[in-house]
Coordinates of C-alpha atoms in Angstrom, one line a residue:
M18 CA 112.4 141.8 100.6
L19 CA 113.5 138.3 102.5
Q20 CA 111.4 135.5 101.5
I21 CA 110.6 132.3 103.3
L22 CA 110.5 128.7 102.2
G23 CA 108.2 126.3 103.5
I24 CA 109.0 122.8 102.4
D25 CA 106.3 119.5 102.5
I26 CA 107.9 116.5 102.2
G27 CA 105.4 113.0 101.5
S28 CA 106.0 110.0 100.1
V29 CA 106.5 110.7 97.1
S30 CA 106.9 113.9 96.8
V31 CA 109.1 117.2 97.5
S32 CA 106.7 119.9 97.7
C33 CA 108.1 123.8 98.4
A34 CA 106.4 126.9 98.0
L35 CA 108.2 130.2 98.1
L36 CA 106.8 133.4 99.3
D37 CA 107.3 136.7 100.3
K38 CA 106.7 138.8 103.7
N39 CA 103.7 139.9 102.9
Q40 CA 102.5 136.0 102.3
E41 CA 102.4 136.4 98.3
V42 CA 103.5 133.0 97.1
I43 CA 106.3 134.1 94.4
K44 CA 107.5 130.1 93.2
T45 CA 106.0 127.0 93.7
Y46 CA 107.9 123.7 93.2
Y47 CA 106.2 119.8 93.2
H48 CA 108.8 117.5 92.3
I49 CA 108.3 113.0 92.4
H50 CA 111.1 112.3 94.6
H51 CA 111.8 108.4 93.7
G52 CA 113.3 108.0 97.1
A53 CA 115.9 110.8 96.1
I54 CA 115.1 112.8 98.4
S55 CA 118.2 114.4 99.0
D56 CA 119.3 115.2 95.3
T57 CA 115.5 116.9 94.7
L58 CA 115.6 119.3 97.4
I59 CA 119.0 120.5 96.0
N60 CA 118.0 121.0 93.0
V61 CA 115.0 122.8 94.1
L62 CA 117.2 125.3 96.4
K63 CA 119.4 125.8 93.6
D64 CA 116.7 127.8 91.5
I65 CA 116.3 129.8 94.6
D66 CA 118.4 132.9 96.2
L67 CA 119.4 131.6 99.0
E68 CA 120.5 135.2 99.6
K69 CA 117.4 136.5 99.9
L70 CA 115.9 133.6 102.5
G71 CA 115.1 134.9 106.3
A72 CA 113.4 131.2 107.1
I73 CA 112.5 127.7 105.9
V74 CA 109.9 126.0 107.5
A75 CA 108.6 122.7 106.9
T76 CA 106.1 120.1 107.9
T77 CA 106.3 117.1 110.5
S78 CA 106.1 114.5 107.6
T79 CA 109.0 116.1 106.0
P80 CA 112.0 114.2 107.2
D81 CA 114.6 115.7 109.6
I82 CA 117.2 116.0 106.8
I83 CA 117.5 119.5 106.3
K84 CA 117.9 122.8 109.1
K85 CA 114.7 125.1 109.4
N86 CA 113.4 127.6 111.5
Y87 CA 110.3 125.8 112.8
V88 CA 108.3 122.6 111.8
Y89 CA 104.4 122.9 111.8
N90 CA 101.8 120.1 112.0
N91 CA 100.9 118.8 108.8
Q92 CA 96.9 119.3 109.1
L93 CA 97.7 122.8 110.9
A94 CA 98.9 123.9 107.9
I95 CA 97.2 122.6 105.3
I96 CA 94.2 124.1 107.5
T97 CA 95.8 127.9 107.4
A98 CA 96.5 127.6 103.5
V99 CA 92.9 126.6 103.0
K100 CA 91.2 129.5 105.1
K101 CA 93.3 132.1 103.8
Y102 CA 92.1 130.7 100.2
H103 CA 88.9 129.6 101.0
P104 CA 87.5 131.0 104.3
D105 CA 84.1 129.7 104.2
V106 CA 85.3 126.3 103.9
R107 CA 83.6 123.7 105.8
T108 CA 85.1 120.4 104.8
I109 CA 88.8 120.4 103.8
L110 CA 89.4 116.6 101.8
I111 CA 93.3 115.6 102.0
A112 CA 94.1 112.3 99.5
G113 CA 97.8 112.3 98.7
G114 CA 100.8 109.7 98.2
E115 CA 100.1 107.3 101.0
N116 CA 97.0 109.1 103.0
F117 CA 94.2 110.8 102.7
G118 CA 92.3 112.8 106.0
L119 CA 89.3 114.7 106.0
I120 CA 88.8 117.9 108.2
T121 CA 85.2 119.4 109.0
F122 CA 84.7 122.7 110.7
N123 CA 81.3 124.1 112.1
G124 CA 79.3 126.9 111.2
S125 CA 81.3 129.1 113.1
G126 CA 83.9 127.6 111.0
D127 CA 85.8 126.2 114.2
Y128 CA 87.7 122.9 113.8
E129 CA 85.8 120.1 114.4
N130 CA 87.0 116.7 113.5
Y131 CA 89.9 114.9 111.8
K132 CA 89.7 111.3 109.8
T133 CA 91.6 109.4 108.2
N134 CA 92.7 105.9 106.3
S135 CA 93.6 103.1 108.1
T136 CA 97.3 101.4 106.9
C137 CA 96.0 99.8 103.6
A138 CA 97.1 101.7 100.0
A139 CA 93.5 101.8 98.2
G140 CA 92.2 105.0 98.1
T141 CA 96.1 106.9 98.3
G142 CA 98.2 108.1 95.2
S143 CA 100.0 105.4 95.8
F144 CA 96.8 103.0 94.6
L145 CA 96.5 104.9 91.2
D146 CA 100.5 105.0 90.9
Q147 CA 100.8 101.1 91.2
Q148 CA 98.0 101.4 88.2
V149 CA 99.9 103.1 86.0
S150 CA 102.9 100.5 86.7
R151 CA 101.2 97.7 85.7
L152 CA 99.3 99.5 82.2
K153 CA 102.7 100.8 81.7
L154 CA 101.2 103.9 81.2
E155 CA 104.3 107.0 81.2
S156 CA 103.1 108.2 84.6
I157 CA 99.9 109.1 86.8
E158 CA 99.6 112.4 84.6
K159 CA 98.6 110.2 81.7
L160 CA 96.2 108.1 83.1
D161 CA 94.4 110.9 84.0
E162 CA 94.2 112.3 81.0
I163 CA 93.2 108.6 79.5
A164 CA 90.6 108.4 82.2
F165 CA 89.0 111.9 81.8
S166 CA 88.6 111.5 78.2
N167 CA 86.0 108.0 78.3
K168 CA 82.4 108.9 77.9
D169 CA 81.6 104.5 77.4
I170 CA 80.4 102.9 80.4
I171 CA 82.9 102.0 82.9
P172 CA 83.5 98.0 84.3
P173 CA 83.7 97.2 88.3
V174 CA 87.1 97.3 89.4
A175 CA 87.4 96.7 93.1
S176 CA 89.3 99.7 95.0
R177 CA 90.0 97.7 98.5
C178 CA 93.6 96.2 97.5
A179 CA 95.8 96.7 94.8
V180 CA 95.5 92.9 94.2
F181 CA 91.8 93.2 93.3
A182 CA 91.5 95.6 91.0
K183 CA 94.8 94.1 89.4
T184 CA 92.3 91.1 89.1
D185 CA 89.2 92.8 88.4
I186 CA 91.6 94.6 85.5
I187 CA 92.3 91.6 84.0
H188 CA 88.9 90.3 83.6
A189 CA 87.8 93.7 82.6
Q190 CA 90.3 93.4 79.6
Q191 CA 89.3 89.8 78.9
E192 CA 85.4 91.0 78.1
G193 CA 86.6 93.9 76.2
Y194 CA 86.8 97.0 77.6
S195 CA 88.9 99.8 76.6
L196 CA 92.1 101.1 78.2
P197 CA 90.0 104.7 79.4
Q198 CA 86.9 102.9 80.3
I199 CA 89.5 100.9 82.8
C200 CA 91.7 104.1 83.9
D201 CA 88.2 105.7 84.5
S202 CA 87.1 103.1 86.7
L203 CA 90.2 103.1 89.0
C204 CA 89.9 106.6 89.6
E205 CA 86.1 106.3 90.4
G206 CA 87.4 103.2 92.7
L207 CA 89.6 105.5 94.3
V208 CA 87.1 107.7 95.2
K209 CA 84.7 105.6 96.2
N210 CA 87.5 104.4 98.8
I211 CA 87.8 107.3 100.0
T212 CA 84.1 109.0 100.6
D213 CA 83.1 105.5 102.2
T214 CA 85.8 105.6 104.8
L215 CA 85.9 109.3 105.4
F216 CA 82.2 109.9 104.9
G217 CA 80.1 106.9 105.5
D218 CA 76.4 108.0 105.4
E219 CA 77.3 111.6 107.0
P220 CA 76.3 114.4 105.0
V221 CA 78.9 116.5 102.8
K222 CA 79.8 119.8 104.7
K223 CA 79.6 122.0 101.8
P224 CA 81.9 124.1 100.9
V225 CA 84.7 121.1 99.8
V226 CA 87.9 121.9 99.4
F227 CA 90.1 118.8 97.9
A228 CA 93.8 119.3 98.5
G229 CA 97.0 117.0 98.0
G230 CA 98.6 115.4 94.9
V231 CA 95.4 113.7 93.3
S232 CA 93.6 116.8 93.9
M233 CA 95.5 117.5 90.6
N234 CA 93.2 114.3 88.9
K235 CA 90.1 115.7 86.8
A236 CA 88.9 112.1 86.6
V237 CA 89.1 111.5 90.9
I238 CA 87.3 115.4 91.2
K239 CA 85.1 114.2 88.0
H240 CA 83.6 111.2 90.3
L241 CA 83.9 113.6 93.1
T242 CA 81.7 115.9 91.5
A243 CA 79.3 113.1 90.7
L244 CA 79.0 111.6 94.1
F245 CA 78.6 114.9 96.3
G246 CA 76.2 116.9 93.4
S247 CA 78.7 119.5 93.0
A248 CA 82.4 120.1 92.4
P249 CA 85.0 120.3 95.1
V250 CA 87.0 123.4 95.3
T251 CA 90.4 123.0 93.9
G252 CA 92.8 126.4 94.0
E253 CA 96.0 127.1 92.1
Y254 CA 97.8 125.5 94.9
S255 CA 95.8 123.0 96.0
H256 CA 99.1 120.0 95.8
L257 CA 101.2 122.4 97.4
Y258 CA 98.9 124.0 100.7
G259 CA 100.9 121.8 103.2
A260 CA 104.0 123.8 101.8
I261 CA 102.7 126.9 101.8
G262 CA 101.0 126.5 105.0
A263 CA 103.8 126.3 107.3
A264 CA 105.2 129.4 105.7
L265 CA 102.1 131.4 106.3
L266 CA 102.0 129.9 110.1
Y267 CA 105.4 130.8 110.5
L268 CA 105.1 134.0 108.9
N269 CA 101.9 134.7 111.4
E270 CA 104.0 134.7 114.4
K271 CA 108.3 135.6 113.5
K272 CA 109.5 138.3 111.7
L273 CA 112.2 136.9 108.9
I274 CA 115.8 137.7 109.2
Q275 CA 118.6 136.7 106.5
M276 CA 120.3 133.0 107.0
N277 CA 123.6 133.6 105.5
I278 CA 122.9 130.9 103.7
Q279 CA 126.8 129.5 101.3
S280 CA 125.0 126.6 99.4
P281 CA 122.0 124.2 98.7
E282 CA 124.4 121.7 100.3
S283 CA 124.6 123.5 103.6
I284 CA 121.6 123.3 104.5
L285 CA 121.0 119.4 104.3
I286 CA 121.6 117.9 107.4
E287 CA 124.7 115.3 107.9
K288 CA 124.0 112.2 109.2
K289 CA 126.7 110.9 111.3
K290 CA 124.3 108.3 113.3
K291 CA 125.2 104.8 112.8
L292 CA 123.2 102.9 110.6
E293 CA 122.0 99.6 111.8
Y294 CA 121.4 96.4 109.7
G295 CA 119.2 93.5 110.5
Y296 CA 119.6 91.4 107.6
P297 CA 123.2 90.6 105.6
P298 CA 124.3 90.8 102.3
L299 CA 122.4 89.0 100.3
K300 CA 124.4 86.5 98.5
L301 CA 123.5 83.1 96.6
E302 CA 125.7 80.7 97.7
L303 CA 124.0 77.5 98.0
S304 CA 122.5 77.6 94.6
D305 CA 123.2 77.4 91.1
Y306 CA 121.8 79.8 88.9
P307 CA 121.1 80.2 85.2
D308 CA 122.8 82.5 82.6
F309 CA 119.9 82.3 80.9
E310 CA 122.0 81.9 77.7
S311 CA 119.8 80.8 74.5
L312 CA 121.1 80.1 70.6
E313 CA 119.9 83.6 69.8
K314 CA 118.4 86.1 71.6
F315 CA 116.6 89.3 70.6
N316 CA 113.6 91.5 70.9
Y317 CA 111.5 91.4 67.9
I318 CA 109.2 94.8 67.4
P319 CA 105.4 94.4 66.9
K320 CA 104.0 96.5 64.1
K321 CA 100.9 96.9 65.3
K322 CA 100.0 100.5 67.3
D323 CA 100.9 100.4 70.9
A324 CA 101.9 96.7 70.4
I325 CA 104.9 96.5 73.2
P326 CA 108.5 94.4 72.1
V327 CA 108.7 90.8 72.1
E328 CA 111.7 89.3 74.1
V329 CA 113.0 86.1 71.4
D330 CA 114.9 83.1 72.6
I331 CA 115.4 80.4 70.2
Y332 CA 117.1 77.6 72.6
E333 CA 117.3 74.7 69.6
I334 CA 118.4 74.7 65.8
L335 CA 115.0 74.8 63.8
S336 CA 115.2 72.1 60.8
S337 CA 112.5 73.8 57.8
E338 CA 109.9 71.6 59.2
E339 CA 108.7 71.6 62.7
N340 CA 106.0 69.6 63.9
I341 CA 105.3 71.7 67.0
Y342 CA 103.3 72.1 70.1
M343 CA 102.3 76.0 71.5
G344 CA 101.5 76.6 75.2
I345 CA 101.1 80.6 75.5
D346 CA 100.1 81.7 79.4
I347 CA 98.2 84.8 79.5
G348 CA 99.3 86.4 83.3
S349 CA 98.0 89.8 84.3
T350 CA 101.4 91.5 83.5
S351 CA 103.2 89.7 81.2
T352 CA 101.8 86.6 77.9
K353 CA 104.6 83.8 78.2
A354 CA 104.5 81.4 74.8
V355 CA 106.5 77.9 74.2
L356 CA 107.1 76.1 71.0
I357 CA 107.9 72.3 71.9
D358 CA 108.7 69.5 70.1
E359 CA 107.2 66.0 69.6
H360 CA 110.4 64.9 72.1
M361 CA 109.6 67.7 74.2
N362 CA 112.4 69.5 73.4
V363 CA 112.2 73.2 74.1
L364 CA 112.4 74.9 70.7
A365 CA 111.7 78.8 71.5
G366 CA 110.7 81.0 73.6
F367 CA 108.5 84.3 74.0
Y368 CA 108.0 86.9 76.3
T369 CA 105.9 90.2 76.4
M370 CA 104.2 93.0 78.7
T371 CA 100.3 92.1 79.0
A372 CA 99.4 95.7 79.6
G373 CA 96.4 95.6 80.2
Q374 CA 95.9 94.5 76.7
P375 CA 95.5 90.5 76.3
L376 CA 94.5 90.2 73.0
L377 CA 96.9 92.6 71.3
A378 CA 100.2 91.2 73.7
A379 CA 99.4 87.2 72.3
Q380 CA 99.0 88.8 68.4
S381 CA 101.9 90.3 69.3
I382 CA 103.9 86.8 69.9
L383 CA 102.2 85.3 67.0
E384 CA 103.3 88.1 64.8
A385 CA 107.4 86.9 66.6
I386 CA 106.5 83.1 65.9
N387 CA 105.6 84.2 61.9
Y388 CA 109.1 86.9 61.8
I389 CA 111.0 83.9 62.7
S390 CA 109.0 81.4 60.0
L391 CA 109.8 83.8 57.1
K392 CA 113.4 84.4 58.1
K393 CA 114.7 81.0 59.2
N394 CA 112.7 79.6 56.6
I395 CA 110.7 77.4 58.9
K396 CA 106.9 76.1 58.3
F397 CA 105.4 75.4 61.8
Q398 CA 103.0 72.6 62.3
F399 CA 101.1 73.2 64.9
K400 CA 99.7 69.7 66.4
G401 CA 98.2 71.5 69.5
V402 CA 97.2 74.7 71.4
A403 CA 97.1 75.4 74.6
T404 CA 96.5 78.7 77.2
T405 CA 97.0 79.3 80.5
G406 CA 97.2 81.8 82.9
A407 CA 94.5 84.4 84.0
G408 CA 93.4 84.7 80.3
R409 CA 93.3 81.5 79.2
K410 CA 89.5 81.2 78.3
F411 CA 89.5 85.1 76.5
I412 CA 92.2 84.1 74.1
G413 CA 92.1 80.5 74.3
K414 CA 88.2 81.2 72.4
I415 CA 90.0 83.9 69.7
I416 CA 92.9 81.4 68.9
G417 CA 90.9 77.8 69.0
A418 CA 93.2 76.1 71.7
D419 CA 92.9 72.8 72.4
F420 CA 93.3 73.4 76.0
M421 CA 92.8 75.8 79.1
I422 CA 94.2 74.8 82.0
D423 CA 94.9 76.2 85.1
E424 CA 98.5 78.1 86.1
I425 CA 99.0 75.3 89.4
T426 CA 98.7 72.2 86.9
S427 CA 101.0 73.7 84.5
H428 CA 103.6 74.7 86.3
A429 CA 103.5 71.5 88.3
R430 CA 104.2 69.5 85.3
A431 CA 106.5 72.2 83.9
A432 CA 108.5 71.7 87.0
F433 CA 108.1 67.8 86.9
K434 CA 109.6 67.5 83.2
L435 CA 112.7 70.2 84.6
D436 CA 113.2 67.5 87.2
P437 CA 110.5 64.4 88.4
Q438 CA 112.5 64.9 92.2
V439 CA 111.1 68.3 92.4
D440 CA 108.9 68.4 95.9
T441 CA 108.3 72.8 95.8
I442 CA 107.7 75.0 93.7
I443 CA 107.8 78.5 94.9
E444 CA 105.9 80.9 92.4
I445 CA 105.9 84.7 92.8
G446 CA 103.9 86.3 89.5
G447 CA 102.8 89.9 88.9
Q448 CA 99.8 90.3 91.0
D449 CA 99.6 86.7 92.9
S450 CA 101.8 84.2 94.2
K451 CA 101.3 80.4 94.4
F452 CA 102.8 78.0 96.9
T453 CA 102.9 74.0 95.4
T454 CA 103.7 71.1 97.1
L455 CA 104.0 67.5 94.6
K456 CA 105.2 64.0 95.1
N457 CA 105.6 61.7 92.2
G458 CA 104.7 64.7 89.9
M459 CA 101.1 65.1 91.5
V460 CA 99.7 67.9 92.6
T461 CA 99.7 67.5 97.0
F462 CA 99.0 71.1 98.3
S463 CA 98.9 74.4 96.3
V464 CA 97.8 77.6 98.5
M465 CA 97.0 80.9 96.7
N466 CA 98.4 84.6 98.0
N467 CA 95.5 86.6 99.9
V468 CA 94.0 89.1 98.3
C469 CA 97.4 91.8 99.3
A470 CA 99.8 93.5 97.2
A471 CA 102.4 92.7 99.2
G472 CA 104.5 89.4 98.5
T473 CA 104.3 89.6 94.7
G474 CA 106.5 90.6 91.3
S475 CA 104.0 94.0 90.6
F476 CA 105.1 95.3 94.1
I477 CA 109.2 94.8 93.7
E478 CA 108.2 97.3 90.0
E479 CA 106.9 98.9 92.0
Q480 CA 109.2 99.9 94.4
A481 CA 111.6 99.7 91.9
L482 CA 109.8 102.9 89.8
K483 CA 109.0 104.6 93.2
L484 CA 113.4 104.4 94.1
G485 CA 114.4 105.1 90.1
C486 CA 115.5 102.0 89.7
A487 CA 115.0 99.9 86.2
L488 CA 114.1 96.1 87.0
N489 CA 117.2 94.9 85.0
E490 CA 118.9 96.7 87.1
Y491 CA 117.9 95.4 90.3
S492 CA 119.4 92.4 91.2
K493 CA 122.8 93.7 90.6
R494 CA 122.1 96.6 92.9
A495 CA 120.9 94.7 95.2
L496 CA 122.8 91.4 95.5
N497 CA 125.8 91.8 98.4
K498 CA 123.9 94.7 100.3
P499 CA 122.9 94.5 103.8
S500 CA 119.7 95.8 104.7
P501 CA 117.1 97.4 107.6
V502 CA 114.3 95.4 108.0
S503 CA 110.9 96.9 107.2
S504 CA 107.4 95.9 107.2
D505 CA 106.1 92.5 105.4
R506 CA 102.4 93.0 105.6
C507 CA 101.2 95.8 103.0
T508 CA 102.3 97.8 100.2
V509 CA 101.8 101.0 102.8
F510 CA 103.6 99.4 105.9
M511 CA 106.3 99.1 103.4
E512 CA 106.1 102.2 101.9
R513 CA 106.4 104.2 105.0
D514 CA 109.4 102.2 106.0
I515 CA 111.1 103.1 102.8
N516 CA 110.1 106.5 103.1
Y517 CA 111.9 106.4 107.1
Y518 CA 115.0 104.8 105.7
L519 CA 115.6 107.2 102.8
G520 CA 115.3 109.9 105.5
E521 CA 118.1 107.8 108.0
G522 CA 120.6 108.2 105.3
Y523 CA 120.4 104.9 104.1
A524 CA 121.4 103.9 100.1
V525 CA 118.8 103.2 98.1
D526 CA 120.4 99.7 96.8
E527 CA 120.4 99.0 100.8
I528 CA 116.4 99.9 100.8
L529 CA 116.1 97.4 97.2
A530 CA 117.7 94.7 99.2
S531 CA 115.1 94.9 102.3
V532 CA 112.0 94.9 99.8
L533 CA 113.3 91.8 99.0
H534 CA 113.6 90.4 102.3
S535 CA 109.8 91.6 102.6
V536 CA 108.2 90.2 99.7
R537 CA 109.7 86.7 100.6
D538 CA 108.8 87.2 104.5
N539 CA 105.3 87.9 103.4
Y540 CA 105.7 85.3 100.8
L541 CA 106.7 82.5 104.3
S542 CA 104.1 83.9 106.2
K543 CA 101.3 84.6 104.4
V544 CA 101.2 82.1 101.2
A545 CA 103.8 79.4 102.0
R546 CA 103.6 76.7 104.7
E547 CA 107.1 76.5 105.9
A548 CA 107.3 73.5 107.8
N549 CA 105.7 71.4 104.4
I550 CA 108.6 73.1 101.9
G551 CA 110.6 69.9 100.5
K552 CA 114.5 69.3 99.7
K553 CA 113.9 69.6 96.2
I554 CA 112.4 73.6 95.5
F555 CA 111.7 75.6 92.5
F556 CA 111.0 79.1 92.3
Q557 CA 109.0 79.4 89.1
G558 CA 108.0 82.5 87.6
A559 CA 109.8 86.0 86.2
T560 CA 110.6 87.5 89.6
A561 CA 112.8 84.2 89.9
R562 CA 115.1 86.1 87.0
N563 CA 115.8 88.5 90.1
K564 CA 119.1 86.7 91.4
A565 CA 118.9 88.9 94.1
L566 CA 115.1 87.7 95.5
V567 CA 116.6 83.7 95.1
A568 CA 119.5 84.7 97.4
A569 CA 116.8 86.5 100.0
F570 CA 114.6 82.5 99.7
E571 CA 117.9 80.6 100.0
D572 CA 119.5 82.6 103.3
K573 CA 116.2 82.2 105.1
L574 CA 114.9 78.8 104.2
E575 CA 119.1 77.7 103.8
K576 CA 118.4 75.2 101.6
P577 CA 119.3 75.5 97.4
I578 CA 116.9 77.0 95.5
Y579 CA 116.8 75.8 91.9
V580 CA 116.2 78.7 88.6
S581 CA 115.3 77.2 85.9
K582 CA 116.4 79.3 82.4
Y583 CA 112.8 78.5 81.5
C584 CA 111.7 80.1 84.9
H585 CA 109.8 82.6 83.2
L586 CA 107.9 80.8 80.7
T587 CA 107.3 77.2 83.0
G588 CA 103.1 77.8 82.6
A589 CA 103.5 77.9 79.4
L590 CA 105.8 74.8 78.9
G591 CA 103.6 73.4 81.4
S592 CA 100.7 73.5 79.2
A593 CA 102.3 72.6 76.0
L594 CA 103.7 69.3 77.5
I595 CA 99.9 68.1 78.6
L596 CA 98.7 68.3 74.8
I597 CA 101.4 65.6 74.0
D598 CA 100.5 63.7 77.4
N599 CA 97.4 63.9 75.9
N600 CA 98.5 62.4 72.1
I601 CA 97.1 65.1 70.4
Q602 CA 97.6 65.5 66.9
Q603 CA 95.3 67.3 65.1
S604 CA 94.8 71.3 66.1
K605 CA 91.6 73.3 66.2
F606 CA 94.3 76.4 66.1
R607 CA 93.7 79.0 63.8
G608 CA 96.9 79.7 62.7
I609 CA 99.5 82.5 63.3
S610 CA 98.2 84.3 61.1
L611 CA 95.6 85.7 64.0
Y612 CA 98.3 88.4 64.3
N613 CA 97.3 90.6 61.4
D614 CA 93.8 90.2 61.9
E615 CA 92.0 92.8 63.5
I616 CA 89.1 91.5 66.0
P617 CA 86.4 92.9 67.5
V618 CA 85.5 92.9 71.2
E619 CA 82.4 93.2 72.7
S620 CA 80.7 93.1 75.7
E621 CA 77.4 93.3 77.4
I622 CA 76.1 94.6 81.1
C623 CA 73.2 92.5 81.9

């Protein structure tokens, strides 16, 4: 019996459904493509008996990379599938990787209206994917599992933008909310954004059928149930209705005829279109770039459960007794620490991911310091300790910090120490970006990014994840690559461009380079005042360790960009230097043994 293959490819996934001529589903496929759409599709086709194929159909969202018999509108395909399995439907709620929408029907079952989201990532599957990446969870399924397990109250987390959400997550972490509470709040925030955008004050017409990739999220369904007063309808194929619907439409109109396909690869359309590049290859030509070498470098594995390895660099030979000052920078994405001596020499640096648990990250760094102390038989005498970053007050109070210093002051102090001639600081962090100008070491102007995730380190990390590129491989893969021009306005705009370019045949490495140009353009248009950029430009923050990103700034500004080998530690370094500036001699620090303590964190809601 001949079969038909329905294909629906979106921003993050490849959905396929194999049906027989009687409209029965034989087999389904749902895979995250990470930008490798052709390879993912070929793997699906290898599992299918090609001799039995009588037609291949696709939705309009599917890139034009396959030979097919017909293309059907996405909404029409979804409606067709939903009507087959849920004939009494009054509302279809669709939530996918980059879009969500609402289709309504009148009392007679006739199509009535369609609404969709604006060009913003909030309320989409990509919004949750971004949080998965930031919280260092292995998958969206893990976030769903953790969120669904939560039985406690949840913190307020804004769902309007990824940056808003990340800021609120940090606040929730500081107040002691657990990972399940935070994950559950993210799912609730996504639901509220969807329903506020699509329903407003209008009554919900039931039954509501929930479709799209997000319909597999149990925690999202839980919150939709609370808002609707009853559970939305989800079927076995709710995430595959586009692919199934396209196949059903064809079967209702035409007959299957054997296609005589020779191989999976023969279904792909060979692209002959000449690729156009808006940006030249990324090269660093004007700037000296550090090798990030140290006397000793290793990863320390903390003993606490769920702790993340700490990257340790020892920069100077340590004596048996060291009078030291310590700065700790607790950021939204990473936590850093620096040890300096009384002469302001950098002795050691520590870097780990915050991963939603700032206290655990800080304790992991203290444990790593204790390991060095024991291994090298060194007695550390802490003359002063300071904290900076988003978690400075929370961690500062716990460890007994002498100073809790804002990030702008800390980064400016470190830059001035590294070169008194510095007049401009570019700082791109995990969730925010800052632009600072200085004169003789004094801050003359500083501005932070607005509430948009584009132009931050998190966006680079998220796109690397989508494109299947390890962060430590990003720079090497993007360097010396020309690239097409992608949008610098919003994560969704950028992602749409990325998906388009993948469909057009651009290499993944070229798109990785394009992302860096977009981040740079977003920063220079929305954060920095280009007219204020001086002659001695420092690039600080962990993103400066991406040599290709530094090359993107050099290409645009046509000026040397200075990157220190301590660029990822400069917040912590600056806060330690300020302790010496203020002649702190007797610290309130409670000691590195805090790493071994179980510190209860409680919160109360007024």
